[in-house]
Amino acid sequence: MNAANAADAASTTNTANGADVMVRIENVHKSFGGLPVLRGVSASCARSEVVCLIGRSGSGKSTLLRCVNHLEKPDAGRITVDGELIGYEDRGGRLVERRERDVERQRRDVGMVFQRFNLFPHLTAAENIALAPRKLRGLSRAEARELAVASLERVGLADRRDAYARHLSGGQQQRVAIARALAMEPKVLLFDEPTSALDPELVGEVLGVMRAVAEQGMTMIVVTHELHFAREVAGQVLFMEDGVIVEAGPPEDVLVRPRHERTRAFVSRTLR
Amino acid sequence: MGWSTSSAPVVHLGSPAEIPPEDRLHPRPHPLRWVTGAVVLAVLGFLVLSFARGRIDWAVVREFLTAEKILAGLGQTILISVLAMLIGIALGTCFAVMRLSANPVLSTVAWLYVWLFRGTPVLLQLMMWFNLGLIFPTLGVPGLFEEPTINVITPFAAALLGLGINEGAYLTEVIRGGILSVDSGQAEAASALGLSRRTALAKVVLPQAMPAIIPPIGNEAIGMLKTSSLAAAISYTEILTNAQQIYYVNGKVMELLIVAAVWYLAATSVTSVGQYYLERRFQRSAVRRRSVADRIITAAVARLRRGAR
C-alpha cells in the first residue's frame, strides 16, 4: 500500500505507516505459462506486524506468499526482507538470480507453514524440528534436541516429542510444523492457508498457537480464509483478486467497511 | 424371527447349537477344487517319480554338493554379485539424481546411459568389456602410468564392470521412480527451511523413497545372483563354470547342474529373507503396523528414560 512512495527499497531504515519495514513487496509480476497470476503487486509488512492475505482461490495470494521465500520466482519486481533483496542480486543495474547457496541462506530467515503441514513422516516431531538447526546452525544432536523440545513447548506439544506425524492429529501436525519453522528463529513467518486442510474442530488450536506467536512479536504474513482470525490478529488485511491487491488497510476497514464492491462481495460471502 | 419390534427377544445368542437348522447358513461347496487339486498333485507326483527313476546318480550330486571347487565357485558367484550390486546401486543413485537434474546435459546423459546399457544384452556387454583390449591396447593416464589392457581387464574385472554397469542402468530407473514417489511438498518443506538440495535428498527424500526402492532392489539382487552365471562366457570361474569343468571330466552333466541349481536356490532364498528384513526396517516409520509387543517395549523404554531424568 504505501510502498509506492518508497525511494530506496534496499535500506532497512525505510518506514511504512511510520514503522520499521520487515517485508517489502514492490510491483511483483508472475505468470504461469503465459497466464498472469500476479500483475504488479506492492505491499509492505512492518516488523512484528501480522498481515493477512485474503481472497478467492486463484487470486494469487499463495503465489505471492511463495515469492517471499523464493519458492516461486517472480518475473519482475522486488521483494526485500529486512532490507535484503530476496532471490536476486544487483549486478551493475541488472537483477540476476542469486546462487543457490545464497537463496538457501535467505530462506533460513523466512519460515513457512504449509496448508498440508508437510512434516517429514520418517522423523519424530522432535527430529522434524531438530533437522534444520543441526544441519544449518551447526548444533550438536543434544543441543538440537533441546531446541526442538523448547520449540514444541511453545506450541504446547512437548509431551508429543517422540510421536511420528501419523500419530498426531492434523491440528497437532500443524502445530509441530509451526514449531519447526520457529526453531530457525526466522525474521518473518509465512502461513499458506494453515487451517484449510484441518477438520473444523481442530482449527481453533492452530489459530490459538498462531495468535500466541504473533503476540510474541513475530512478523507474520498469513494467507487465510479465517476472517475472524484476520479481524482479531491482523494489523493489516490485503484483499486480492485477479493478481492485484484490490483493497488494503486495517481489518476494521477492509473487513467491516470495505470501500470496494468486490471486497464487500467477498467478505459478505465468506462470513456468511 | 424378524425385525418386528413386538417379537420376543432372541434367546439363542452365542450358542450355535440352539440355532434352528433352517436358519443356518452354509458355505458354498466347491467340488471342482478337489478335482483340480487332485489332477495337479497327480502330475506333480508323476514328475517326481520320473526324476527319481531317471538316470540321475544322486550319490554324485551329494558328493559334489560340498566339493571344494563347487564351493569356491559359489564364493566367486556371491562375491561378484555383491560387488556388482554395490556398483549398480552407486551408479543407479548417481544417474537417477542426474536424470532428475535441471541441467539438460546431465539428464540427457543419464537417459543415454539407461538407453544404452538397458537396451543391449548383458552377455554382449560382458564380451565387449572382456575384449576391450582390441580397441584400447593399453589403459592408463598417458605419461603417468600405462598398462596393457589385457592385464587390467581380467575376467573378474570385466565381469564386475559388465554386471555392475548394466545393473546401474536398471537401478537408475528404480531409484528415480522411488524419488518421484515422494510427495513434492517434502522437498519444498526442506527448501523452505533453507536446507540444500543435497541435504534434502539425503535426509528427507531418499529415506522416504526407500519403501518403494527396496523391494525392486531385492528382486534385482536375486536376478544378479543368476545373471552372474553369464560371466562363464568370459571364463570367470563362478559356480556354473566350475560345475561345467567338472562334468567335462567325469561326464556327470545333469548331476553337476543339479548341484549348481541347489546352491543357486540356497543363495536366492537367503537373499529373499534379507530382503524381507530390509523392507521391514525401512517401513519402520512410514507405514509400519506396530505389534503389541513392540508398543509395550517402546512405552516401557520411554518411561524408564523419563524416570532417569
PDB file of C-alpha atoms in Angstrom, chain B residues 57-307:
ATOM      1  CA  ASP B  57      23.244 -90.535  -9.857  1.00  0.00           C
ATOM      2  CA  TRP B  58      22.150 -88.866  -6.599  1.00  0.00           C
ATOM      3  CA  ALA B  59      25.292 -90.083  -4.891  1.00  0.00           C
ATOM      4  CA  VAL B  60      27.300 -87.914  -7.269  1.00  0.00           C
ATOM      5  CA  VAL B  61      25.068 -84.953  -6.504  1.00  0.00           C
ATOM      6  CA  ARG B  62      25.636 -85.480  -2.801  1.00  0.00           C
ATOM      7  CA  GLU B  63      29.364 -85.920  -3.306  1.00  0.00           C
ATOM      8  CA  PHE B  64      29.886 -82.751  -5.335  1.00  0.00           C
ATOM      9  CA  LEU B  65      27.493 -80.580  -3.350  1.00  0.00           C
ATOM     10  CA  THR B  66      30.335 -79.757  -0.979  1.00  0.00           C
ATOM     11  CA  ALA B  67      33.243 -80.255  -3.350  1.00  0.00           C
ATOM     12  CA  GLU B  68      35.956 -77.663  -2.901  1.00  0.00           C
ATOM     13  CA  LYS B  69      35.763 -76.486  -6.475  1.00  0.00           C
ATOM     14  CA  ILE B  70      31.979 -76.016  -6.286  1.00  0.00           C
ATOM     15  CA  LEU B  71      32.193 -74.100  -3.004  1.00  0.00           C
ATOM     16  CA  ALA B  72      34.967 -71.901  -4.409  1.00  0.00           C
ATOM     17  CA  GLY B  73      32.792 -71.196  -7.427  1.00  0.00           C
ATOM     18  CA  LEU B  74      29.857 -70.385  -5.144  1.00  0.00           C
ATOM     19  CA  GLY B  75      32.078 -67.944  -3.284  1.00  0.00           C
ATOM     20  CA  GLN B  76      33.020 -66.256  -6.554  1.00  0.00           C
ATOM     21  CA  THR B  77      29.361 -66.072  -7.596  1.00  0.00           C
ATOM     22  CA  ILE B  78      28.412 -64.408  -4.324  1.00  0.00           C
ATOM     23  CA  LEU B  79      31.427 -62.095  -4.421  1.00  0.00           C
ATOM     24  CA  ILE B  80      30.783 -60.842  -7.956  1.00  0.00           C
ATOM     25  CA  SER B  81      27.045 -60.493  -7.278  1.00  0.00           C
ATOM     26  CA  VAL B  82      27.522 -58.441  -4.129  1.00  0.00           C
ATOM     27  CA  LEU B  83      30.167 -56.185  -5.673  1.00  0.00           C
ATOM     28  CA  ALA B  84      28.217 -55.711  -8.904  1.00  0.00           C
ATOM     29  CA  MET B  85      25.090 -54.839  -6.890  1.00  0.00           C
ATOM     30  CA  LEU B  86      27.054 -52.268  -4.884  1.00  0.00           C
ATOM     31  CA  ILE B  87      28.371 -50.717  -8.086  1.00  0.00           C
ATOM     32  CA  GLY B  88      24.868 -50.820  -9.531  1.00  0.00           C
ATOM     33  CA  ILE B  89      23.355 -49.079  -6.503  1.00  0.00           C
ATOM     34  CA  ALA B  90      26.044 -46.384  -6.533  1.00  0.00           C
ATOM     35  CA  LEU B  91      25.672 -45.792 -10.275  1.00  0.00           C
ATOM     36  CA  GLY B  92      21.889 -46.023 -10.078  1.00  0.00           C
ATOM     37  CA  THR B  93      21.656 -43.384  -7.340  1.00  0.00           C
ATOM     38  CA  CYS B  94      24.056 -41.112  -9.173  1.00  0.00           C
ATOM     39  CA  PHE B  95      22.333 -41.379 -12.551  1.00  0.00           C
ATOM     40  CA  ALA B  96      18.836 -41.161 -11.017  1.00  0.00           C
ATOM     41  CA  VAL B  97      19.758 -37.820  -9.468  1.00  0.00           C
ATOM     42  CA  MET B  98      21.319 -36.727 -12.768  1.00  0.00           C
ATOM     43  CA  ARG B  99      18.188 -37.796 -14.635  1.00  0.00           C
ATOM     44  CA  LEU B 100      16.102 -35.538 -12.370  1.00  0.00           C
ATOM     45  CA  SER B 101      18.573 -32.660 -12.618  1.00  0.00           C
ATOM     46  CA  ALA B 102      17.516 -29.304 -14.018  1.00  0.00           C
ATOM     47  CA  ASN B 103      20.635 -29.361 -16.182  1.00  0.00           C
ATOM     48  CA  PRO B 104      19.558 -30.775 -19.566  1.00  0.00           C
ATOM     49  CA  VAL B 105      23.044 -32.109 -20.303  1.00  0.00           C
ATOM     50  CA  LEU B 106      23.085 -34.186 -17.116  1.00  0.00           C
ATOM     51  CA  SER B 107      19.577 -35.542 -17.559  1.00  0.00           C
ATOM     52  CA  THR B 108      20.221 -36.412 -21.213  1.00  0.00           C
ATOM     53  CA  VAL B 109      23.471 -38.189 -20.381  1.00  0.00           C
ATOM     54  CA  ALA B 110      21.636 -40.188 -17.700  1.00  0.00           C
ATOM     55  CA  TRP B 111      18.913 -41.044 -20.185  1.00  0.00           C
ATOM     56  CA  LEU B 112      21.541 -42.192 -22.716  1.00  0.00           C
ATOM     57  CA  TYR B 113      23.226 -44.365 -20.104  1.00  0.00           C
ATOM     58  CA  VAL B 114      19.985 -46.158 -19.336  1.00  0.00           C
ATOM     59  CA  TRP B 115      19.107 -46.449 -23.019  1.00  0.00           C
ATOM     60  CA  LEU B 116      22.476 -47.915 -23.945  1.00  0.00           C
ATOM     61  CA  PHE B 117      23.008 -50.397 -21.122  1.00  0.00           C
ATOM     62  CA  ARG B 118      19.416 -51.495 -20.731  1.00  0.00           C
ATOM     63  CA  GLY B 119      18.980 -51.806 -24.452  1.00  0.00           C
ATOM     64  CA  THR B 120      21.733 -54.331 -25.158  1.00  0.00           C
ATOM     65  CA  PRO B 121      22.134 -57.879 -23.805  1.00  0.00           C
ATOM     66  CA  VAL B 122      24.276 -58.120 -20.712  1.00  0.00           C
ATOM     67  CA  LEU B 123      26.093 -61.072 -22.284  1.00  0.00           C
ATOM     68  CA  LEU B 124      27.161 -58.845 -25.180  1.00  0.00           C
ATOM     69  CA  GLN B 125      28.294 -56.156 -22.729  1.00  0.00           C
ATOM     70  CA  LEU B 126      30.376 -58.697 -20.802  1.00  0.00           C
ATOM     71  CA  MET B 127      32.074 -59.785 -24.014  1.00  0.00           C
ATOM     72  CA  MET B 128      32.778 -56.187 -25.014  1.00  0.00           C
ATOM     73  CA  TRP B 129      34.383 -55.385 -21.663  1.00  0.00           C
ATOM     74  CA  PHE B 130      36.425 -58.558 -21.850  1.00  0.00           C
ATOM     75  CA  ASN B 131      37.672 -57.651 -25.328  1.00  0.00           C
ATOM     76  CA  LEU B 132      38.315 -54.004 -24.521  1.00  0.00           C
ATOM     77  CA  GLY B 133      41.955 -54.545 -25.403  1.00  0.00           C
ATOM     78  CA  LEU B 134      41.026 -54.786 -29.077  1.00  0.00           C
ATOM     79  CA  ILE B 135      40.164 -51.062 -29.125  1.00  0.00           C
ATOM     80  CA  PHE B 136      42.484 -49.808 -26.376  1.00  0.00           C
ATOM     81  CA  PRO B 137      45.689 -51.873 -26.303  1.00  0.00           C
ATOM     82  CA  THR B 138      46.834 -50.052 -23.172  1.00  0.00           C
ATOM     83  CA  LEU B 139      44.998 -48.331 -20.310  1.00  0.00           C
ATOM     84  CA  GLY B 140      46.174 -45.562 -18.031  1.00  0.00           C
ATOM     85  CA  VAL B 141      46.974 -41.878 -17.840  1.00  0.00           C
ATOM     86  CA  PRO B 142      49.437 -41.018 -20.643  1.00  0.00           C
ATOM     87  CA  GLY B 143      52.805 -40.114 -19.195  1.00  0.00           C
ATOM     88  CA  LEU B 144      51.978 -41.262 -15.657  1.00  0.00           C
ATOM     89  CA  PHE B 145      51.359 -44.959 -15.961  1.00  0.00           C
ATOM     90  CA  GLU B 146      50.252 -47.344 -18.627  1.00  0.00           C
ATOM     91  CA  GLU B 147      49.353 -50.978 -18.502  1.00  0.00           C
ATOM     92  CA  PRO B 148      48.412 -53.446 -21.223  1.00  0.00           C
ATOM     93  CA  THR B 149      44.615 -53.724 -21.184  1.00  0.00           C
ATOM     94  CA  ILE B 150      44.843 -57.487 -21.026  1.00  0.00           C
ATOM     95  CA  ASN B 151      46.478 -57.220 -17.585  1.00  0.00           C
ATOM     96  CA  VAL B 152      43.890 -54.790 -16.258  1.00  0.00           C
ATOM     97  CA  ILE B 153      40.710 -56.303 -17.673  1.00  0.00           C
ATOM     98  CA  THR B 154      40.877 -59.713 -16.090  1.00  0.00           C
ATOM     99  CA  PRO B 155      37.767 -61.917 -16.320  1.00  0.00           C
ATOM    100  CA  PHE B 156      36.917 -60.699 -12.812  1.00  0.00           C
ATOM    101  CA  ALA B 157      37.281 -57.023 -13.759  1.00  0.00           C
ATOM    102  CA  ALA B 158      35.325 -57.492 -16.981  1.00  0.00           C
ATOM    103  CA  ALA B 159      32.526 -59.315 -15.145  1.00  0.00           C
ATOM    104  CA  LEU B 160      32.421 -56.658 -12.425  1.00  0.00           C
ATOM    105  CA  LEU B 161      32.246 -53.811 -14.956  1.00  0.00           C
ATOM    106  CA  GLY B 162      29.763 -55.553 -17.215  1.00  0.00           C
ATOM    107  CA  LEU B 163      27.373 -56.695 -14.494  1.00  0.00           C
ATOM    108  CA  GLY B 164      27.718 -53.569 -12.325  1.00  0.00           C
ATOM    109  CA  ILE B 165      27.226 -51.040 -15.102  1.00  0.00           C
ATOM    110  CA  ASN B 166      24.327 -52.983 -16.565  1.00  0.00           C
ATOM    111  CA  GLU B 167      22.708 -53.206 -13.133  1.00  0.00           C
ATOM    112  CA  GLY B 168      23.211 -49.474 -12.629  1.00  0.00           C
ATOM    113  CA  ALA B 169      21.054 -48.782 -15.676  1.00  0.00           C
ATOM    114  CA  TYR B 170      18.151 -50.772 -14.231  1.00  0.00           C
ATOM    115  CA  LEU B 171      18.559 -49.318 -10.755  1.00  0.00           C
ATOM    116  CA  THR B 172      18.621 -45.780 -12.165  1.00  0.00           C
ATOM    117  CA  GLU B 173      15.028 -46.283 -13.173  1.00  0.00           C
ATOM    118  CA  VAL B 174      14.121 -47.951  -9.880  1.00  0.00           C
ATOM    119  CA  ILE B 175      15.645 -45.178  -7.768  1.00  0.00           C
ATOM    120  CA  ARG B 176      14.270 -42.427  -9.989  1.00  0.00           C
ATOM    121  CA  GLY B 177      10.803 -43.926  -9.569  1.00  0.00           C
ATOM    122  CA  GLY B 178      11.314 -44.063  -5.804  1.00  0.00           C
ATOM    123  CA  ILE B 179      12.345 -40.416  -5.634  1.00  0.00           C
ATOM    124  CA  LEU B 180       9.368 -39.387  -7.754  1.00  0.00           C
ATOM    125  CA  SER B 181       7.020 -41.312  -5.470  1.00  0.00           C
ATOM    126  CA  VAL B 182       7.802 -38.921  -2.597  1.00  0.00           C
ATOM    127  CA  ASP B 183       5.334 -36.039  -2.297  1.00  0.00           C
ATOM    128  CA  SER B 184       6.842 -32.843  -3.729  1.00  0.00           C
ATOM    129  CA  GLY B 185       5.741 -30.990  -0.596  1.00  0.00           C
ATOM    130  CA  GLN B 186       8.519 -32.781   1.272  1.00  0.00           C
ATOM    131  CA  ALA B 187      11.319 -31.303  -0.814  1.00  0.00           C
ATOM    132  CA  GLU B 188       9.532 -27.972  -0.692  1.00  0.00           C
ATOM    133  CA  ALA B 189       9.327 -28.012   3.096  1.00  0.00           C
ATOM    134  CA  ALA B 190      13.034 -28.838   3.242  1.00  0.00           C
ATOM    135  CA  SER B 191      13.854 -25.957   0.875  1.00  0.00           C
ATOM    136  CA  ALA B 192      11.703 -23.565   2.872  1.00  0.00           C
ATOM    137  CA  LEU B 193      13.795 -24.388   5.943  1.00  0.00           C
ATOM    138  CA  GLY B 194      16.909 -23.428   3.984  1.00  0.00           C
ATOM    139  CA  LEU B 195      18.251 -26.962   3.577  1.00  0.00           C
ATOM    140  CA  SER B 196      20.344 -27.507   0.461  1.00  0.00           C
ATOM    141  CA  ARG B 197      19.040 -29.800  -2.225  1.00  0.00           C
ATOM    142  CA  ARG B 198      21.722 -32.324  -1.374  1.00  0.00           C
ATOM    143  CA  THR B 199      20.733 -32.404   2.307  1.00  0.00           C
ATOM    144  CA  ALA B 200      17.047 -32.513   1.395  1.00  0.00           C
ATOM    145  CA  LEU B 201      17.714 -35.503  -0.840  1.00  0.00           C
ATOM    146  CA  ALA B 202      19.797 -37.375   1.719  1.00  0.00           C
ATOM    147  CA  LYS B 203      17.780 -36.609   4.851  1.00  0.00           C
ATOM    148  CA  VAL B 204      14.239 -36.098   3.631  1.00  0.00           C
ATOM    149  CA  VAL B 205      13.534 -37.539   0.183  1.00  0.00           C
ATOM    150  CA  LEU B 206      15.657 -40.694  -0.087  1.00  0.00           C
ATOM    151  CA  PRO B 207      14.654 -42.124   3.314  1.00  0.00           C
ATOM    152  CA  GLN B 208      11.037 -41.818   2.232  1.00  0.00           C
ATOM    153  CA  ALA B 209      11.787 -43.301  -1.186  1.00  0.00           C
ATOM    154  CA  MET B 210      13.258 -46.419   0.455  1.00  0.00           C
ATOM    155  CA  PRO B 211       9.995 -48.373   0.874  1.00  0.00           C
ATOM    156  CA  ALA B 212       9.481 -48.012  -2.889  1.00  0.00           C
ATOM    157  CA  ILE B 213      13.111 -48.797  -3.760  1.00  0.00           C
ATOM    158  CA  ILE B 214      13.949 -51.781  -1.536  1.00  0.00           C
ATOM    159  CA  PRO B 215      11.579 -54.425  -2.985  1.00  0.00           C
ATOM    160  CA  PRO B 216      12.772 -53.991  -6.602  1.00  0.00           C
ATOM    161  CA  ILE B 217      16.398 -53.878  -5.437  1.00  0.00           C
ATOM    162  CA  GLY B 218      15.764 -57.204  -3.720  1.00  0.00           C
ATOM    163  CA  ASN B 219      14.419 -58.599  -6.962  1.00  0.00           C
ATOM    164  CA  GLU B 220      17.438 -57.260  -8.814  1.00  0.00           C
ATOM    165  CA  ALA B 221      19.802 -58.828  -6.268  1.00  0.00           C
ATOM    166  CA  ILE B 222      18.171 -62.212  -6.809  1.00  0.00           C
ATOM    167  CA  GLY B 223      18.386 -61.659 -10.554  1.00  0.00           C
ATOM    168  CA  MET B 224      22.044 -60.725 -10.227  1.00  0.00           C
ATOM    169  CA  LEU B 225      22.926 -63.989  -8.475  1.00  0.00           C
ATOM    170  CA  LYS B 226      21.639 -65.834 -11.525  1.00  0.00           C
ATOM    171  CA  THR B 227      22.776 -63.392 -14.208  1.00  0.00           C
ATOM    172  CA  SER B 228      26.327 -63.623 -12.880  1.00  0.00           C
ATOM    173  CA  SER B 229      26.421 -67.115 -14.426  1.00  0.00           C
ATOM    174  CA  LEU B 230      26.750 -65.363 -17.807  1.00  0.00           C
ATOM    175  CA  ALA B 231      30.252 -64.406 -16.745  1.00  0.00           C
ATOM    176  CA  ALA B 232      31.077 -68.035 -17.523  1.00  0.00           C
ATOM    177  CA  ALA B 233      31.208 -66.845 -21.141  1.00  0.00           C
ATOM    178  CA  ILE B 234      34.277 -64.735 -20.391  1.00  0.00           C
ATOM    179  CA  SER B 235      35.908 -67.522 -18.353  1.00  0.00           C
ATOM    180  CA  TYR B 236      35.186 -66.031 -14.955  1.00  0.00           C
ATOM    181  CA  THR B 237      35.308 -69.017 -12.621  1.00  0.00           C
ATOM    182  CA  GLU B 238      31.951 -68.845 -10.860  1.00  0.00           C
ATOM    183  CA  ILE B 239      29.918 -71.827  -9.730  1.00  0.00           C
ATOM    184  CA  LEU B 240      28.446 -72.746 -13.129  1.00  0.00           C
ATOM    185  CA  THR B 241      31.860 -72.609 -14.861  1.00  0.00           C
ATOM    186  CA  ASN B 242      33.310 -74.894 -12.235  1.00  0.00           C
ATOM    187  CA  ALA B 243      30.386 -77.302 -12.491  1.00  0.00           C
ATOM    188  CA  GLN B 244      30.923 -77.408 -16.245  1.00  0.00           C
ATOM    189  CA  GLN B 245      34.634 -78.056 -15.845  1.00  0.00           C
ATOM    190  CA  ILE B 246      33.888 -80.969 -13.538  1.00  0.00           C
ATOM    191  CA  TYR B 247      31.352 -82.599 -15.844  1.00  0.00           C
ATOM    192  CA  TYR B 248      33.664 -82.225 -18.847  1.00  0.00           C
ATOM    193  CA  VAL B 249      35.929 -84.584 -16.935  1.00  0.00           C
ATOM    194  CA  ASN B 250      33.506 -87.049 -15.302  1.00  0.00           C
ATOM    195  CA  GLY B 251      30.578 -86.792 -17.715  1.00  0.00           C
ATOM    196  CA  LYS B 252      28.006 -86.361 -14.955  1.00  0.00           C
ATOM    197  CA  VAL B 253      26.335 -83.410 -16.669  1.00  0.00           C
ATOM    198  CA  MET B 254      22.912 -83.394 -15.015  1.00  0.00           C
ATOM    199  CA  GLU B 255      24.272 -84.221 -11.577  1.00  0.00           C
ATOM    200  CA  LEU B 256      26.613 -81.219 -11.602  1.00  0.00           C
ATOM    201  CA  LEU B 257      23.919 -78.934 -12.970  1.00  0.00           C
ATOM    202  CA  ILE B 258      21.650 -80.043 -10.127  1.00  0.00           C
ATOM    203  CA  VAL B 259      24.428 -79.251  -7.667  1.00  0.00           C
ATOM    204  CA  ALA B 260      24.656 -75.724  -9.086  1.00  0.00           C
ATOM    205  CA  ALA B 261      20.868 -75.371  -9.028  1.00  0.00           C
ATOM    206  CA  VAL B 262      20.737 -76.329  -5.355  1.00  0.00           C
ATOM    207  CA  TRP B 263      23.288 -73.675  -4.470  1.00  0.00           C
ATOM    208  CA  TYR B 264      21.575 -71.005  -6.574  1.00  0.00           C
ATOM    209  CA  LEU B 265      18.291 -71.785  -4.809  1.00  0.00           C
ATOM    210  CA  ALA B 266      20.003 -71.572  -1.428  1.00  0.00           C
ATOM    211  CA  ALA B 267      21.603 -68.230  -2.256  1.00  0.00           C
ATOM    212  CA  THR B 268      18.411 -66.684  -3.651  1.00  0.00           C
ATOM    213  CA  SER B 269      16.427 -67.947  -0.641  1.00  0.00           C
ATOM    214  CA  VAL B 270      18.843 -66.288   1.761  1.00  0.00           C
ATOM    215  CA  THR B 271      18.588 -63.078  -0.282  1.00  0.00           C
ATOM    216  CA  SER B 272      14.796 -63.198  -0.070  1.00  0.00           C
ATOM    217  CA  VAL B 273      14.988 -63.432   3.701  1.00  0.00           C
ATOM    218  CA  GLY B 274      17.397 -60.484   3.763  1.00  0.00           C
ATOM    219  CA  GLN B 275      15.029 -58.521   1.561  1.00  0.00           C
ATOM    220  CA  TYR B 276      12.175 -59.215   3.974  1.00  0.00           C
ATOM    221  CA  TYR B 277      14.074 -57.802   6.926  1.00  0.00           C
ATOM    222  CA  LEU B 278      15.362 -54.818   4.960  1.00  0.00           C
ATOM    223  CA  GLU B 279      11.828 -53.983   3.854  1.00  0.00           C
ATOM    224  CA  ARG B 280      10.591 -54.198   7.403  1.00  0.00           C
ATOM    225  CA  ARG B 281      13.349 -51.936   8.655  1.00  0.00           C
ATOM    226  CA  PHE B 282      12.688 -49.215   6.085  1.00  0.00           C
ATOM    227  CA  GLN B 283       8.973 -49.252   6.638  1.00  0.00           C
ATOM    228  CA  ARG B 284       9.690 -48.518  10.292  1.00  0.00           C
ATOM    229  CA  SER B 285       8.233 -45.058  10.468  1.00  0.00           C
ATOM    230  CA  ALA B 286       6.452 -44.780   7.151  1.00  0.00           C
ATOM    231  CA  VAL B 287       3.585 -47.209   7.326  1.00  0.00           C
ATOM    232  CA  ARG B 288       4.690 -49.957   9.689  1.00  0.00           C
ATOM    233  CA  ARG B 289       1.987 -51.608  11.662  1.00  0.00           C
ATOM    234  CA  ARG B 290       3.462 -51.959  15.107  1.00  0.00           C
ATOM    235  CA  SER B 291       2.950 -55.144  17.007  1.00  0.00           C
ATOM    236  CA  VAL B 292       1.544 -55.056  20.517  1.00  0.00           C
ATOM    237  CA  ALA B 293       4.839 -56.272  21.978  1.00  0.00           C
ATOM    238  CA  ASP B 294       6.705 -53.544  20.128  1.00  0.00           C
ATOM    239  CA  ARG B 295       4.414 -50.880  21.534  1.00  0.00           C
ATOM    240  CA  ILE B 296       4.726 -52.202  25.088  1.00  0.00           C
ATOM    241  CA  ILE B 297       8.520 -52.224  24.864  1.00  0.00           C
ATOM    242  CA  THR B 298       8.675 -48.719  23.400  1.00  0.00           C
ATOM    243  CA  ALA B 299       6.398 -47.385  26.109  1.00  0.00           C
ATOM    244  CA  ALA B 300       8.466 -49.083  28.815  1.00  0.00           C
ATOM    245  CA  VAL B 301      11.708 -47.623  27.438  1.00  0.00           C
ATOM    246  CA  ALA B 302      10.160 -44.162  27.295  1.00  0.00           C
ATOM    247  CA  ARG B 303       9.016 -44.495  30.891  1.00  0.00           C
ATOM    248  CA  LEU B 304      12.480 -45.588  32.006  1.00  0.00           C
ATOM    249  CA  ARG B 305      14.024 -42.616  30.210  1.00  0.00           C
ATOM    250  CA  ARG B 306      11.668 -40.176  31.853  1.00  0.00           C
ATOM    251  CA  GLY B 307      12.379 -41.757  35.227  1.00  0.00           C
TER     252      GLY B 307
END
